[in-house]
PDB file of C-alpha atoms in Angstrom:
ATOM      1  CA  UNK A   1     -38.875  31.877   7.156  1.00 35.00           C
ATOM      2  CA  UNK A   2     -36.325  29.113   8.997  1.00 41.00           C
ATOM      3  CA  UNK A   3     -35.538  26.255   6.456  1.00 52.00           C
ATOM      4  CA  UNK A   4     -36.408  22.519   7.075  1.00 65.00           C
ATOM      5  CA  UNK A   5     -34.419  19.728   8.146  1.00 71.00           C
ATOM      6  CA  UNK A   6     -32.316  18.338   5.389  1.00 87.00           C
ATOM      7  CA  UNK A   7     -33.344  14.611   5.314  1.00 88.00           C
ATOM      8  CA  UNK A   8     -31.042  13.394   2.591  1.00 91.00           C
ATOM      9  CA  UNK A   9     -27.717  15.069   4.461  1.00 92.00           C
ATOM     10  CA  UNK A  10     -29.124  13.816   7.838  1.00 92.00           C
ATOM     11  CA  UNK A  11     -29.238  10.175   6.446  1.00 93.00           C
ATOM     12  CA  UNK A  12     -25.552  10.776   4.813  1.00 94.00           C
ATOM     13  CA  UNK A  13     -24.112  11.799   7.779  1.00 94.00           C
ATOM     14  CA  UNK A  14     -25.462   8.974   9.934  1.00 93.00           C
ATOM     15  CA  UNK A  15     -23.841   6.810   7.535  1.00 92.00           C
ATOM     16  CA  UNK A  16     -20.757   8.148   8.017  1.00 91.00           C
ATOM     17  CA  UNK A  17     -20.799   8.063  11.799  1.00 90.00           C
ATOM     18  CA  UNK A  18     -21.869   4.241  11.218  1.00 87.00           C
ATOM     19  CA  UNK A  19     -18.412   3.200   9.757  1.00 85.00           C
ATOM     20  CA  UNK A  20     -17.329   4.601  13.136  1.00 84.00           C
ATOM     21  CA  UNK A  21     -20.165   2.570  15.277  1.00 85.00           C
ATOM     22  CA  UNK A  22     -18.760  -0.702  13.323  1.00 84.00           C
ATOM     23  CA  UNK A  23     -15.471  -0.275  14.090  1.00 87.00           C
ATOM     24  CA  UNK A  24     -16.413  -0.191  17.585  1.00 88.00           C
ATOM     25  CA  UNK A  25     -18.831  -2.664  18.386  1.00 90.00           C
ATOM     26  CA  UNK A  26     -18.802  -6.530  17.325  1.00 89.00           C
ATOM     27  CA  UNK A  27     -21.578  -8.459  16.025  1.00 88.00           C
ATOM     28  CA  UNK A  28     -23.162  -9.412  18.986  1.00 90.00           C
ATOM     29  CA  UNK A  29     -23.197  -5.784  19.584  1.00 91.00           C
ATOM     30  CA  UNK A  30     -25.476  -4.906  16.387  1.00 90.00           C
ATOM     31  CA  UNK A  31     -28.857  -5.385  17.945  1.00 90.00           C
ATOM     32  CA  UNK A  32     -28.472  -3.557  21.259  1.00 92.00           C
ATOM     33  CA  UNK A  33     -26.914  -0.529  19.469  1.00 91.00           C
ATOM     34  CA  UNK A  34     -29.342  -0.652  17.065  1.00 91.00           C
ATOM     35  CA  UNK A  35     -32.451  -0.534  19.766  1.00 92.00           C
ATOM     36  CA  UNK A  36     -30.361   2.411  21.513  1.00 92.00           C
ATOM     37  CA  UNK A  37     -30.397   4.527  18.446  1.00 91.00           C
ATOM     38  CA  UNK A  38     -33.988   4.011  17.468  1.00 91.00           C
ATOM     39  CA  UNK A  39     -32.505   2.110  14.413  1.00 87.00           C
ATOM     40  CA  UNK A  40     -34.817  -1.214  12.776  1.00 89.00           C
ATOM     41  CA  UNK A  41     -33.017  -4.109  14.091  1.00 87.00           C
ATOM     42  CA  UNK A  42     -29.935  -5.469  12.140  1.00 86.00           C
ATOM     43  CA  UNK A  43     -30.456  -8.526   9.667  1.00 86.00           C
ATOM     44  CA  UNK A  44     -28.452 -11.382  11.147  1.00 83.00           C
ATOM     45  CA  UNK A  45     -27.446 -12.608   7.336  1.00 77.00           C
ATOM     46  CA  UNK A  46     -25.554  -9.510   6.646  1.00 75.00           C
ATOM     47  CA  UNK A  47     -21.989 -11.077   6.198  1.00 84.00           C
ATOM     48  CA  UNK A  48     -20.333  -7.545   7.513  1.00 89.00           C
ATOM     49  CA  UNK A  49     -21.114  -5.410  10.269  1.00 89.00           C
ATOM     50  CA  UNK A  50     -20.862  -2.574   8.441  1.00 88.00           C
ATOM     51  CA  UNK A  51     -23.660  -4.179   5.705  1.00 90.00           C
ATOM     52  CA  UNK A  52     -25.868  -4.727   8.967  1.00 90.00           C
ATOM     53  CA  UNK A  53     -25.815  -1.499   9.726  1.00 89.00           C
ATOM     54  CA  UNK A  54     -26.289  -0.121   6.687  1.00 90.00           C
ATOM     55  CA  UNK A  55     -29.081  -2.393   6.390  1.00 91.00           C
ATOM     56  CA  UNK A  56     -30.509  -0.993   9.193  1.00 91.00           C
ATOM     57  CA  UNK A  57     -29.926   2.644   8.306  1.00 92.00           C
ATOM     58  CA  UNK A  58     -31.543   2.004   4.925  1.00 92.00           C
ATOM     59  CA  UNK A  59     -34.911   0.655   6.769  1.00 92.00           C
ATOM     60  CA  UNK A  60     -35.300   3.413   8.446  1.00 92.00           C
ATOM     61  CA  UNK A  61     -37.914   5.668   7.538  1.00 93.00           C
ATOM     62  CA  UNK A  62     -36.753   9.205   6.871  1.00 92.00           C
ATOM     63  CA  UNK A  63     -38.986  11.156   9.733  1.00 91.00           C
ATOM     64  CA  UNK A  64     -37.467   8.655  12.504  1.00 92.00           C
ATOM     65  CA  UNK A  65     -33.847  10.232  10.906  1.00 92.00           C
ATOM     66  CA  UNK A  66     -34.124  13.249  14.066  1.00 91.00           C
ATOM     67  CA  UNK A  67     -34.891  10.636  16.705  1.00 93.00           C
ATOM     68  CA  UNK A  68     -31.527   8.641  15.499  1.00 93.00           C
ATOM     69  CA  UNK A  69     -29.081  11.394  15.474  1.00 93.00           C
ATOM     70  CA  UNK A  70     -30.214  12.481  18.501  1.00 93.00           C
ATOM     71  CA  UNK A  71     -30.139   9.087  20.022  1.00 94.00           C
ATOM     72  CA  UNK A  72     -26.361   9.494  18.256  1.00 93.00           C
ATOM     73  CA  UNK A  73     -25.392  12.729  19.275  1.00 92.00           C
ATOM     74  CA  UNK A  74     -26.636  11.535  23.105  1.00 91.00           C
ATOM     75  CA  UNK A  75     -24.535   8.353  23.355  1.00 89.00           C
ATOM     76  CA  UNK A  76     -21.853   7.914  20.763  1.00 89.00           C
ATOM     77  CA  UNK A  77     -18.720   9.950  21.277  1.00 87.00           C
ATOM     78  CA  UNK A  78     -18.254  11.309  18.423  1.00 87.00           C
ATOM     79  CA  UNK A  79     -14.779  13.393  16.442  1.00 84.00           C
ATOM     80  CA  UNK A  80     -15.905  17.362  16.751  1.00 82.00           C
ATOM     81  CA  UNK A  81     -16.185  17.993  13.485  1.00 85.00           C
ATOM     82  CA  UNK A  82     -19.026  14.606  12.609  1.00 89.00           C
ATOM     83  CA  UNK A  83     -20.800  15.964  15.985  1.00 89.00           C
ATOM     84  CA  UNK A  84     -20.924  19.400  15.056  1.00 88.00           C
ATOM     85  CA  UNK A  85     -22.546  18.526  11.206  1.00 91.00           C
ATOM     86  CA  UNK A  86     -24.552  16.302  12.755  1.00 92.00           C
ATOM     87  CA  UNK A  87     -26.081  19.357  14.951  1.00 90.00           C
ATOM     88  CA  UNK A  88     -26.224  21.652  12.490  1.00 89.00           C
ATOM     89  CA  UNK A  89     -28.680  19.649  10.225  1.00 90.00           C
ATOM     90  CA  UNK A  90     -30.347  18.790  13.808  1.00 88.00           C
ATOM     91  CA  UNK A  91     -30.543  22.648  14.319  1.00 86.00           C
ATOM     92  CA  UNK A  92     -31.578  23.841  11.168  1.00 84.00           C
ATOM     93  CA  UNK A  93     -34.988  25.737  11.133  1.00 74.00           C
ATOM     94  CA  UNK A  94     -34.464  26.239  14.706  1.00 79.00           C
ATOM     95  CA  UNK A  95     -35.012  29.510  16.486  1.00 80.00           C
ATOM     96  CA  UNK A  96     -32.112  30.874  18.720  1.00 78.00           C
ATOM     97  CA  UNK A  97     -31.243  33.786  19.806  1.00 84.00           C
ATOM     98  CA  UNK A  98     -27.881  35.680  18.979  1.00 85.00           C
ATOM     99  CA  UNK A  99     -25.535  36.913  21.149  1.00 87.00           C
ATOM    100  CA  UNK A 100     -24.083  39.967  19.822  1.00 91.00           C
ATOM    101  CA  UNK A 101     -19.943  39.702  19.100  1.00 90.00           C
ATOM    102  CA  UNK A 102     -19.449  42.980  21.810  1.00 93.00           C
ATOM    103  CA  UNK A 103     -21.363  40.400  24.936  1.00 93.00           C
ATOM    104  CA  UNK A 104     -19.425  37.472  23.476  1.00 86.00           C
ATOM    105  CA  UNK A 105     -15.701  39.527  23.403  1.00 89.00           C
ATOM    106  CA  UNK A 106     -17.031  41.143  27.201  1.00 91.00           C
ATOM    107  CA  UNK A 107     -18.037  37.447  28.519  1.00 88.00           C
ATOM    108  CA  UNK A 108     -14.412  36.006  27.433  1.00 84.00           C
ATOM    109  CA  UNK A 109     -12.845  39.011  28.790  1.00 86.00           C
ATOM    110  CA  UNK A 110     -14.010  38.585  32.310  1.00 87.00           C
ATOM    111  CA  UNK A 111     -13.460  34.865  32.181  1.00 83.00           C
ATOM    112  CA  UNK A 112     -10.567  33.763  34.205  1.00 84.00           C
ATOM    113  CA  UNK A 113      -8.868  31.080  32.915  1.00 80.00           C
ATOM    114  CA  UNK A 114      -6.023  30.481  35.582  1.00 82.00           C
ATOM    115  CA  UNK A 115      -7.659  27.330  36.830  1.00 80.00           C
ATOM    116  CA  UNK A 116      -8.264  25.956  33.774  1.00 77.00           C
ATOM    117  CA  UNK A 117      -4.784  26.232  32.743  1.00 80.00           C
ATOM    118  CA  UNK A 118      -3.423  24.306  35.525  1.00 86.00           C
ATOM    119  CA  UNK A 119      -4.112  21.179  33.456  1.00 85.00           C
ATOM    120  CA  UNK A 120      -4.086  22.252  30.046  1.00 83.00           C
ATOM    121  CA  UNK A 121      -4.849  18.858  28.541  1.00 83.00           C
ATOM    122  CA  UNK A 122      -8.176  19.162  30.013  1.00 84.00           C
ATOM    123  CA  UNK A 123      -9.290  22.697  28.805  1.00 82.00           C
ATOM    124  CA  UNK A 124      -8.075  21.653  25.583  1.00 81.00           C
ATOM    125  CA  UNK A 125      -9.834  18.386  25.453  1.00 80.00           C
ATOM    126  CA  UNK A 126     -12.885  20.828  27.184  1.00 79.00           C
ATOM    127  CA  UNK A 127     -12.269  22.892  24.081  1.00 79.00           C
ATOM    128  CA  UNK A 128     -12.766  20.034  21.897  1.00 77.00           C
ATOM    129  CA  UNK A 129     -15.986  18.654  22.940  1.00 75.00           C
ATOM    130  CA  UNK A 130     -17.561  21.964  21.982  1.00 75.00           C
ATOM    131  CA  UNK A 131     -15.017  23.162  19.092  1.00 74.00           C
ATOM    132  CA  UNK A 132     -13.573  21.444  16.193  1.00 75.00           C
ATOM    133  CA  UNK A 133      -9.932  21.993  17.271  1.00 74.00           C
ATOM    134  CA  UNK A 134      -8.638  19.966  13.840  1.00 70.00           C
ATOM    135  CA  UNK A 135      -5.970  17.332  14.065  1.00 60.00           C
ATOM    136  CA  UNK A 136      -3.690  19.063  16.235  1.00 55.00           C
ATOM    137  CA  UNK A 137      -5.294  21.131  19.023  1.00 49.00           C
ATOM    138  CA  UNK A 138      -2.212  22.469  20.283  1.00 52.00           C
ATOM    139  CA  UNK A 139      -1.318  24.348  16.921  1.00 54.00           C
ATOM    140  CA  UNK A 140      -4.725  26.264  18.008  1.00 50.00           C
ATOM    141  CA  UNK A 141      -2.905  28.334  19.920  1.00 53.00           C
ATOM    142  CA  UNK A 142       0.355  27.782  18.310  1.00 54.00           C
ATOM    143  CA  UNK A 143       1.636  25.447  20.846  1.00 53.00           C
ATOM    144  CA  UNK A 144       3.876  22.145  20.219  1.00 51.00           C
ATOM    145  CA  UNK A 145       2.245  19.007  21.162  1.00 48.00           C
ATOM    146  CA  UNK A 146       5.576  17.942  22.748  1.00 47.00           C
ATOM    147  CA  UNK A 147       5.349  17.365  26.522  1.00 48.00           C
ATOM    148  CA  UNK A 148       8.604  19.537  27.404  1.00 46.00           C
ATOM    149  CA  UNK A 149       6.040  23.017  26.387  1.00 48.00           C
ATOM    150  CA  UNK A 150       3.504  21.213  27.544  1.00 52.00           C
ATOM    151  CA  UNK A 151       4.749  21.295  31.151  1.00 52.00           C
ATOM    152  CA  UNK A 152       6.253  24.838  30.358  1.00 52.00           C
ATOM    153  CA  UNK A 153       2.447  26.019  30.133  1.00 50.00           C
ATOM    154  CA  UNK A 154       1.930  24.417  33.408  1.00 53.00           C
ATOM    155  CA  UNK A 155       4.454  25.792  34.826  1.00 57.00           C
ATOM    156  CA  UNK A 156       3.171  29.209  33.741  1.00 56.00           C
ATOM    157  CA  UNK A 157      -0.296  29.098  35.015  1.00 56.00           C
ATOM    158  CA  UNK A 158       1.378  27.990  38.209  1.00 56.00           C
ATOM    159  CA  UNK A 159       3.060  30.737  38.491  1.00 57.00           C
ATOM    160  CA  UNK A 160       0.389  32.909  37.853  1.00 53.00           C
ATOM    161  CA  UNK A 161      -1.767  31.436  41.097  1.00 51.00           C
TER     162      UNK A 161
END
């Protein structure tokens, strides 16, 4: 039997991506965001932003919860590691299907990568919209962040075309 949506940890982590949201947006900001993710509209007496919008948050009824991290997840950029909790509360009780680990290992196999590699930057920050990389992405693969082995990776995959 697939378990239900966790409410309580679906409201938490909203609240956490909120002290991001207030950080970004002023004041005069509040009640557009709020109408863009499905949120009540902001008091105006709140003396903070972040108050508003935890104002707001607390309004909101729990079964709305769904439509605002998805709203969330659909225009905030979010750090890959808030974005991926945020879709695994989304996805809970969710049917997928599962790809064994011998189609996943063939798939990456026959993948060529040469292009990508050109501008490593960009497959890494590819990498990081769908994988928390942590802090560093670079020490993913063991590389240095400097730009000196930056450019020697270029340098490689230009080589290699």
């Amino acid at each position: 039997m697939a378990e239900q949506m966790n409410v309580a940890r679906l409201r938490i982590l909203i609240e956490g991506v909120l002290v991001t949201l207030y950080q970004r947006y002023g004041h005069q900001d509040l009640p557009a965001l709020c109408e863009r993710l499905v949120f009540p509209s902001p008091p105006n007496d709140g003396p903070t932003k972040h108050e508003r919008l935890a104002a707001s948050l607390r309004a909101c009824q729990d079964d709305r919860l769904p439509h605002v991290a998805q709203a969330v997840l659909g225009s905030e950029p979010l750090p890959a590691a808030e974005r991926i909790d945020l879709q695994d509360v989304m996805w809970l009780g969710h049917h997928y299907v599962e790809i064994p680990g011998r189609t996943r290992r063939e798939l990456a196999k026959d993948f060529d990568l040469s292009d990508h590699l050109i501008y490593p930057d960009r497959f890494l920050a590819l990498l990081g919209r769908l994988w928390d990389l942590g802090e560093d992405e670079f020490s993913v693969w063991g590389m240095e962040p400097a730009g000196s082995q930056a450019r020697h990776y270029r340098r490689q995959a230009a080589a290699q075309t």
